[in-house]
Amino acid sequence: MPLPIVHLELNGPGAAAAARSAARGFLRPSDAGARAFTPVACDMALLVISELVTNAVRHTSGGCVLELHRTPDGGLDVDVSDTSSADPRLRNPGQRGEGGWGWHLVNRLGTEVDVRHLGKQGGKTIHVHLCRT
């Protein structure tokens, strides 16, 4: 049986909220037998999803695509694709609300984080694996 998937095209100021809303439903137990994420794992997933979508919408043109896949180990694969070929970069986090925390959080919370370039058409997909517990 194929594992459940979410596929959303997102753009604009409401993109991160729409992504979190879809993810909340996806992380609940399913009629197909998928177990719910723990509250802490769910919060971590929502944070990672929000950071990736917010940055894709803020720093690229054309919005992004969010895909969520439940994995055989009970975890979650998060893929956010956008139109920029530039790699995310670590910045010194700002102490006055000017940002710089997101990529640090994504790398700290994800067990697999990688950037997959989309070839000649340009753009990239950021892939993050998150554990269910």
Coordinates of N, CA, C and O in Angstrom, one line a residue:
M1 N 0.8 -1.2 0.0 CA 0.0 0.0 0.0 C 0.9 1.2 0.0 O 1.8 1.4 0.8
P2 N 0.6 2.2 -0.9 CA 1.5 3.4 -0.9 C 1.3 4.2 0.3 O 0.2 4.2 0.9
L3 N 2.3 4.9 0.7 CA 2.2 5.7 1.9 C 1.5 7.1 1.6 O 1.7 7.5 0.4
P4 N 0.8 7.7 2.5 CA 0.1 8.9 2.2 C 1.1 10.0 1.8 O 2.2 10.1 2.2
I5 N 0.5 11.0 1.1 CA 1.3 12.1 0.6 C 0.4 13.4 0.5 O -0.8 13.3 0.4
V6 N 1.1 14.5 0.8 CA 0.4 15.8 0.6 C 1.2 16.5 -0.5 O 2.5 16.5 -0.5
H7 N 0.6 17.2 -1.4 CA 1.2 18.0 -2.4 C 0.5 19.3 -2.5 O -0.7 19.4 -2.8
L8 N 1.2 20.4 -2.2 CA 0.6 21.8 -2.2 C 1.5 22.7 -3.0 O 2.7 22.8 -2.8
E9 N 0.8 23.6 -3.8 CA 1.5 24.7 -4.4 C 1.2 25.9 -3.6 O 0.0 26.2 -3.4
L10 N 2.2 26.6 -3.2 CA 2.0 27.7 -2.2 C 2.7 29.0 -2.7 O 3.7 28.9 -3.3
N11 N 2.1 30.1 -2.4 CA 2.6 31.4 -2.7 C 2.0 32.5 -1.9 O 0.8 32.3 -1.5
G12 N 2.7 33.5 -1.6 CA 2.1 34.7 -1.0 C 2.2 34.7 0.5 O 2.7 33.7 1.1
P13 N 1.6 35.7 1.2 CA 1.8 35.8 2.6 C 1.1 34.7 3.4 O 1.5 34.5 4.6
G14 N 0.1 34.0 2.9 CA -0.5 33.0 3.6 C 0.0 31.6 3.4 O -0.5 30.6 3.9
A15 N 1.2 31.5 2.7 CA 1.7 30.2 2.3 C 2.1 29.3 3.5 O 1.8 28.2 3.6
A16 N 2.8 29.9 4.5 CA 3.3 29.1 5.7 C 2.1 28.7 6.5 O 2.1 27.5 7.0
A17 N 1.1 29.5 6.7 CA -0.1 29.1 7.4 C -0.9 28.0 6.7 O -1.3 27.0 7.4
A18 N -1.0 28.0 5.4 CA -1.6 27.0 4.7 C -0.8 25.7 4.8 O -1.4 24.6 4.9
A19 N 0.5 25.8 4.7 CA 1.3 24.6 4.9 C 1.2 24.0 6.3 O 1.1 22.7 6.4
R20 N 1.2 24.8 7.3 CA 1.0 24.2 8.7 C -0.3 23.6 8.8 O -0.5 22.5 9.4
S21 N -1.4 24.2 8.3 CA -2.7 23.6 8.4 C -2.8 22.3 7.7 O -3.3 21.3 8.3
A22 N -2.3 22.1 6.5 CA -2.3 20.9 5.8 C -1.4 19.8 6.6 O -1.8 18.7 6.7
A23 N -0.3 20.3 7.1 CA 0.6 19.3 7.9 C -0.1 18.8 9.1 O 0.1 17.7 9.5
R24 N -0.8 19.7 9.9 CA -1.4 19.3 11.1 C -2.4 18.1 10.8 O -2.3 17.1 11.6
G25 N -3.2 18.2 9.8 CA -4.1 17.1 9.5 C -3.3 15.8 9.0 O -3.7 14.7 9.4
F26 N -2.3 16.0 8.3 CA -1.5 14.9 7.8 C -0.8 14.1 8.9 O -0.6 12.9 8.8
L27 N -0.4 14.8 10.0 CA 0.3 14.2 11.1 C -0.5 13.5 12.1 O -0.1 12.8 13.0
R28 N -1.8 13.6 12.0 CA -2.8 12.9 12.8 C -2.8 11.5 12.4 O -2.5 11.1 11.3
P29 N -3.4 10.6 13.3 CA -3.5 9.2 12.8 C -4.5 9.1 11.7 O -5.4 9.9 11.5
S30 N -4.3 8.1 10.8 CA -5.2 8.0 9.6 C -6.0 6.7 9.7 O -5.7 5.8 10.4
D31 N -7.0 6.7 8.9 CA -7.9 5.5 8.8 C -7.1 4.4 8.2 O -7.4 3.2 8.3
A32 N -6.0 4.7 7.4 CA -5.2 3.7 6.8 C -4.2 3.1 7.7 O -3.4 2.3 7.4
G33 N -4.2 3.5 9.0 CA -3.3 2.9 10.0 C -2.1 3.7 10.3 O -1.3 3.3 11.1
A34 N -1.9 4.9 9.7 CA -0.7 5.7 10.0 C -0.8 6.2 11.4 O -1.9 6.8 11.7
R35 N 0.2 6.1 12.2 CA 0.1 6.5 13.6 C 0.4 8.1 13.7 O 1.1 8.6 12.8
A36 N -0.1 8.7 14.7 CA 0.1 10.1 14.9 C 1.5 10.4 15.3 O 2.1 9.5 16.0
F37 N 2.0 11.6 15.0 CA 3.2 12.0 15.6 C 3.0 12.4 17.0 O 1.9 12.9 17.4
T38 N 4.1 12.3 17.8 CA 4.0 12.8 19.2 C 3.8 14.3 19.1 O 4.1 15.0 18.1
P39 N 3.2 14.9 20.2 CA 3.1 16.4 20.2 C 4.4 17.1 19.9 O 4.4 18.1 19.2
V40 N 5.5 16.7 20.5 CA 6.8 17.3 20.3 C 7.3 17.2 18.9 O 7.7 18.1 18.2
A41 N 7.1 16.0 18.3 CA 7.5 15.7 16.9 C 6.7 16.5 16.0 O 7.2 17.0 14.9
C42 N 5.4 16.6 16.3 CA 4.5 17.4 15.4 C 4.9 18.9 15.5 O 5.0 19.6 14.4
D43 N 5.2 19.4 16.6 CA 5.7 20.8 16.7 C 6.9 21.1 15.9 O 7.1 22.1 15.3
M44 N 7.9 20.1 16.0 CA 9.1 20.2 15.3 C 8.9 20.2 13.8 O 9.4 21.0 13.0
A45 N 8.0 19.3 13.4 CA 7.7 19.2 11.9 C 7.0 20.5 11.4 O 7.4 21.1 10.4
L46 N 6.1 21.1 12.2 CA 5.4 22.3 11.8 C 6.4 23.5 11.8 O 6.4 24.3 10.9
L47 N 7.4 23.5 12.7 CA 8.4 24.5 12.7 C 9.3 24.4 11.4 O 9.6 25.4 10.7
V48 N 9.8 23.2 11.1 CA 10.6 23.0 9.9 C 9.8 23.4 8.6 O 10.3 24.1 7.8
I49 N 8.6 22.9 8.5 CA 7.8 23.2 7.3 C 7.6 24.7 7.2 O 7.7 25.3 6.1
S50 N 7.2 25.4 8.3 CA 7.0 26.8 8.3 C 8.3 27.6 7.8 O 8.2 28.5 7.0
E51 N 9.4 27.2 8.4 CA 10.7 27.8 8.0 C 11.0 27.6 6.5 O 11.3 28.6 5.9
L52 N 10.9 26.4 6.0 CA 11.2 26.2 4.6 C 10.3 26.9 3.7 O 10.7 27.5 2.7
V53 N 9.0 26.9 4.0 CA 8.0 27.5 3.1 C 8.2 29.0 3.2 O 8.2 29.7 2.1
T54 N 8.3 29.6 4.4 CA 8.5 31.0 4.5 C 9.7 31.5 3.7 O 9.6 32.5 3.0
N55 N 10.8 30.8 3.9 CA 12.0 31.2 3.2 C 11.9 31.1 1.7 O 12.4 31.9 0.9
A56 N 11.2 30.0 1.2 CA 11.0 29.8 -0.2 C 10.2 31.0 -0.8 O 10.5 31.5 -1.9
V57 N 9.2 31.4 -0.1 CA 8.3 32.4 -0.6 C 9.0 33.8 -0.5 O 8.9 34.6 -1.4
R58 N 9.7 34.0 0.6 CA 10.4 35.3 0.8 C 11.6 35.5 -0.1 O 11.8 36.6 -0.6
H59 N 12.4 34.5 -0.4 CA 13.6 34.7 -1.0 C 13.7 34.2 -2.5 O 14.7 34.2 -3.1
T60 N 12.5 33.8 -3.0 CA 12.5 33.4 -4.4 C 11.3 34.0 -5.1 O 10.4 34.5 -4.5
S61 N 11.2 33.8 -6.4 CA 10.0 34.2 -7.2 C 9.3 33.0 -7.6 O 9.8 31.9 -7.8
G62 N 8.0 33.1 -7.6 CA 7.2 32.0 -8.1 C 6.7 31.1 -7.1 O 6.1 30.0 -7.4
G63 N 6.8 31.3 -5.8 CA 6.3 30.5 -4.7 C 7.1 29.2 -4.6 O 8.2 29.1 -5.0
C64 N 6.4 28.2 -4.1 CA 7.0 26.9 -3.9 C 6.0 25.7 -3.9 O 4.8 26.0 -3.9
V65 N 6.6 24.5 -3.9 CA 5.7 23.3 -3.8 C 6.2 22.6 -2.6 O 7.4 22.3 -2.3
L66 N 5.2 22.2 -1.7 CA 5.5 21.4 -0.5 C 4.9 20.0 -0.7 O 3.8 19.8 -1.2
E67 N 5.8 19.0 -0.5 CA 5.3 17.6 -0.5 C 5.7 17.0 0.9 O 6.8 17.2 1.4
L68 N 4.8 16.3 1.4 CA 5.0 15.6 2.7 C 4.7 14.1 2.4 O 3.7 13.8 1.8
H69 N 5.6 13.3 2.8 CA 5.5 11.8 2.6 C 5.7 11.1 4.0 O 6.7 11.4 4.6
R70 N 4.8 10.3 4.4 CA 5.1 9.4 5.5 C 6.1 8.3 5.0 O 5.9 7.8 3.9
T71 N 7.0 8.0 5.8 CA 8.0 7.0 5.4 C 7.8 5.7 6.1 O 7.1 5.6 7.2
P72 N 8.4 4.6 5.6 CA 8.2 3.3 6.2 C 8.6 3.2 7.7 O 8.1 2.4 8.4
D73 N 9.6 4.0 8.1 CA 10.0 4.0 9.5 C 9.1 4.8 10.4 O 9.4 4.9 11.6
G74 N 8.0 5.3 9.9 CA 7.0 6.1 10.7 C 7.4 7.6 10.7 O 6.6 8.3 11.3
G75 N 8.4 8.0 10.0 CA 8.8 9.4 10.0 C 8.1 10.2 8.9 O 7.1 9.7 8.3
L76 N 8.6 11.3 8.6 CA 8.1 12.2 7.7 C 9.2 12.8 6.8 O 10.2 13.3 7.3
D77 N 9.0 12.7 5.5 CA 9.9 13.4 4.5 C 9.2 14.7 4.1 O 8.0 14.7 3.7
V78 N 9.9 15.8 4.2 CA 9.4 17.1 3.9 C 10.3 17.6 2.7 O 11.5 17.6 2.8
D79 N 9.6 17.9 1.6 CA 10.3 18.4 0.4 C 9.7 19.8 0.0 O 8.5 19.8 -0.2
V80 N 10.5 20.8 -0.1 CA 10.0 22.1 -0.5 C 10.9 22.5 -1.7 O 12.1 22.6 -1.6
S81 N 10.2 22.7 -2.9 CA 10.8 23.0 -4.1 C 10.5 24.5 -4.4 O 9.4 24.9 -4.2
D82 N 11.5 25.2 -4.9 CA 11.3 26.6 -5.3 C 12.1 26.9 -6.6 O 12.8 26.0 -7.2
T83 N 12.0 28.1 -7.1 CA 12.6 28.5 -8.4 C 14.1 28.9 -8.3 O 14.6 29.2 -9.3
S84 N 14.6 29.1 -7.1 CA 16.0 29.5 -7.0 C 17.0 28.4 -7.0 O 16.8 27.4 -6.3
S85 N 18.1 28.5 -7.7 CA 19.1 27.5 -7.6 C 20.2 27.8 -6.5 O 21.1 27.0 -6.3
A86 N 20.0 28.9 -5.8 CA 20.9 29.3 -4.7 C 20.7 28.4 -3.5 O 19.6 28.1 -3.1
D87 N 21.8 27.9 -3.0 CA 21.8 27.1 -1.7 C 21.4 28.0 -0.5 O 21.9 29.1 -0.5
P88 N 20.7 27.4 0.4 CA 20.5 28.2 1.7 C 21.8 28.3 2.3 O 22.7 27.5 2.1
R89 N 22.0 29.4 3.1 CA 23.2 29.6 3.8 C 23.0 29.8 5.3 O 22.0 30.4 5.6
L90 N 24.0 29.4 6.0 CA 23.9 29.6 7.5 C 24.3 31.1 7.7 O 25.3 31.6 7.1
R91 N 23.6 31.8 8.5 CA 23.9 33.1 8.9 C 24.0 33.2 10.4 O 23.5 32.4 11.1
N92 N 24.7 34.2 10.9 CA 24.7 34.4 12.3 C 23.3 34.9 12.7 O 22.8 35.9 12.2
P93 N 22.7 34.2 13.6 CA 21.3 34.6 14.0 C 21.3 36.0 14.6 O 22.2 36.3 15.4
G94 N 20.3 36.7 14.2 CA 20.2 38.1 14.8 C 19.5 38.1 16.1 O 18.7 37.2 16.4
Q95 N 20.0 39.0 16.9 CA 19.5 39.1 18.3 C 18.3 40.1 18.4 O 17.7 40.2 19.5
R96 N 18.0 40.8 17.3 CA 17.0 41.8 17.4 C 15.9 41.5 16.4 O 15.3 42.5 15.9
G97 N 15.6 40.3 16.1 CA 14.5 39.9 15.2 C 14.8 40.0 13.7 O 13.9 39.9 12.9
E98 N 16.1 40.1 13.4 CA 16.4 40.2 11.9 C 16.6 38.9 11.3 O 17.1 38.8 10.1
G99 N 16.3 37.8 11.9 CA 16.4 36.4 11.3 C 17.7 35.8 11.5 O 18.5 36.1 12.3
G100 N 17.9 34.7 10.6 CA 19.1 34.0 10.7 C 19.0 32.6 11.4 O 20.0 31.9 11.5
W101 N 17.9 32.4 12.0 CA 17.7 31.2 12.8 C 17.2 30.0 12.0 O 17.5 28.8 12.4
G102 N 16.5 30.2 11.0 CA 15.8 29.1 10.3 C 16.6 28.0 9.8 O 16.3 26.8 10.0
W103 N 17.7 28.2 9.0 CA 18.5 27.1 8.5 C 19.2 26.4 9.6 O 19.3 25.2 9.5
H104 N 19.5 27.1 10.7 CA 20.1 26.4 11.8 C 19.1 25.4 12.4 O 19.4 24.2 12.7
L105 N 17.8 25.9 12.6 CA 16.8 25.0 13.2 C 16.5 23.8 12.3 O 16.4 22.7 12.8
V106 N 16.4 24.0 11.0 CA 16.1 22.9 10.0 C 17.2 21.9 10.1 O 16.9 20.7 10.2
N107 N 18.5 22.3 10.2 CA 19.6 21.3 10.2 C 19.7 20.6 11.6 O 20.1 19.5 11.7
R108 N 19.2 21.3 12.6 CA 19.3 20.7 14.0 C 18.1 19.7 14.2 O 18.3 18.7 14.8
L109 N 17.0 20.0 13.6 CA 15.8 19.1 13.9 C 15.7 18.0 12.9 O 15.1 17.0 13.2
G110 N 16.2 18.2 11.7 CA 16.1 17.1 10.7 C 17.2 16.1 10.8 O 18.3 16.4 11.2
T111 N 16.8 14.8 10.6 CA 17.9 13.7 10.6 C 18.6 13.6 9.3 O 19.7 13.0 9.2
E112 N 18.0 14.1 8.2 CA 18.6 14.1 6.9 C 18.2 15.5 6.3 O 17.0 15.8 6.3
V113 N 19.1 16.3 5.9 CA 18.9 17.6 5.3 C 19.8 17.6 4.1 O 21.0 17.5 4.2
D114 N 19.2 17.8 2.9 CA 20.0 18.0 1.8 C 19.3 18.9 0.7 O 18.1 19.1 0.8
V115 N 20.1 19.5 -0.1 CA 19.6 20.4 -1.2 C 19.8 19.6 -2.5 O 20.9 19.2 -2.8
R116 N 18.7 19.5 -3.2 CA 18.7 18.8 -4.5 C 18.5 19.8 -5.6 O 17.4 20.3 -5.7
H117 N 19.5 20.0 -6.5 CA 19.3 21.0 -7.6 C 18.5 20.3 -8.7 O 18.7 19.1 -9.0
L118 N 17.6 21.1 -9.3 CA 16.7 20.6 -10.3 C 17.2 20.6 -11.8 O 16.5 20.4 -12.7
G119 N 18.5 20.8 -11.9 CA 19.1 20.7 -13.3 C 18.9 21.9 -14.1 O 18.9 23.1 -13.6
K120 N 18.8 21.7 -15.4 CA 18.8 22.8 -16.4 C 17.6 23.8 -16.2 O 17.7 24.9 -16.5
Q121 N 16.5 23.3 -15.7 CA 15.3 24.2 -15.5 C 15.5 25.1 -14.4 O 14.8 26.1 -14.2
G122 N 16.5 24.8 -13.5 CA 16.8 25.7 -12.4 C 15.9 25.3 -11.2 O 15.0 24.5 -11.3
G123 N 16.2 25.9 -10.1 CA 15.5 25.7 -8.9 C 16.1 24.6 -8.1 O 17.1 24.0 -8.4
K124 N 15.5 24.3 -6.9 CA 16.0 23.3 -6.0 C 14.9 22.7 -5.2 O 13.8 23.3 -5.1
T125 N 15.2 21.6 -4.6 CA 14.3 21.0 -3.6 C 15.1 20.8 -2.3 O 16.2 20.2 -2.4
I126 N 14.6 21.3 -1.2 CA 15.2 21.1 0.1 C 14.5 19.9 0.7 O 13.2 19.9 0.8
H127 N 15.2 18.9 1.0 CA 14.7 17.6 1.6 C 15.1 17.5 3.1 O 16.2 17.7 3.4
V128 N 14.1 17.3 3.9 CA 14.4 17.0 5.3 C 13.6 15.8 5.8 O 12.4 15.7 5.5
H129 N 14.2 14.9 6.5 CA 13.6 13.8 7.1 C 13.4 14.1 8.6 O 14.3 14.5 9.3
L130 N 12.2 13.8 9.1 CA 11.9 14.0 10.5 C 11.4 12.7 11.1 O 10.6 12.0 10.5
C131 N 11.8 12.4 12.4 CA 11.3 11.2 13.1 C 10.0 11.5 13.7 O 9.6 12.6 14.0
R132 N 9.2 10.4 13.9 CA 7.8 10.5 14.4 C 7.8 10.7 15.9 O 6.8 11.2 16.5
T133 N 8.9 10.4 16.6 CA 8.9 10.5 18.0 C 9.9 11.5 18.5 O 10.8 11.9 17.8

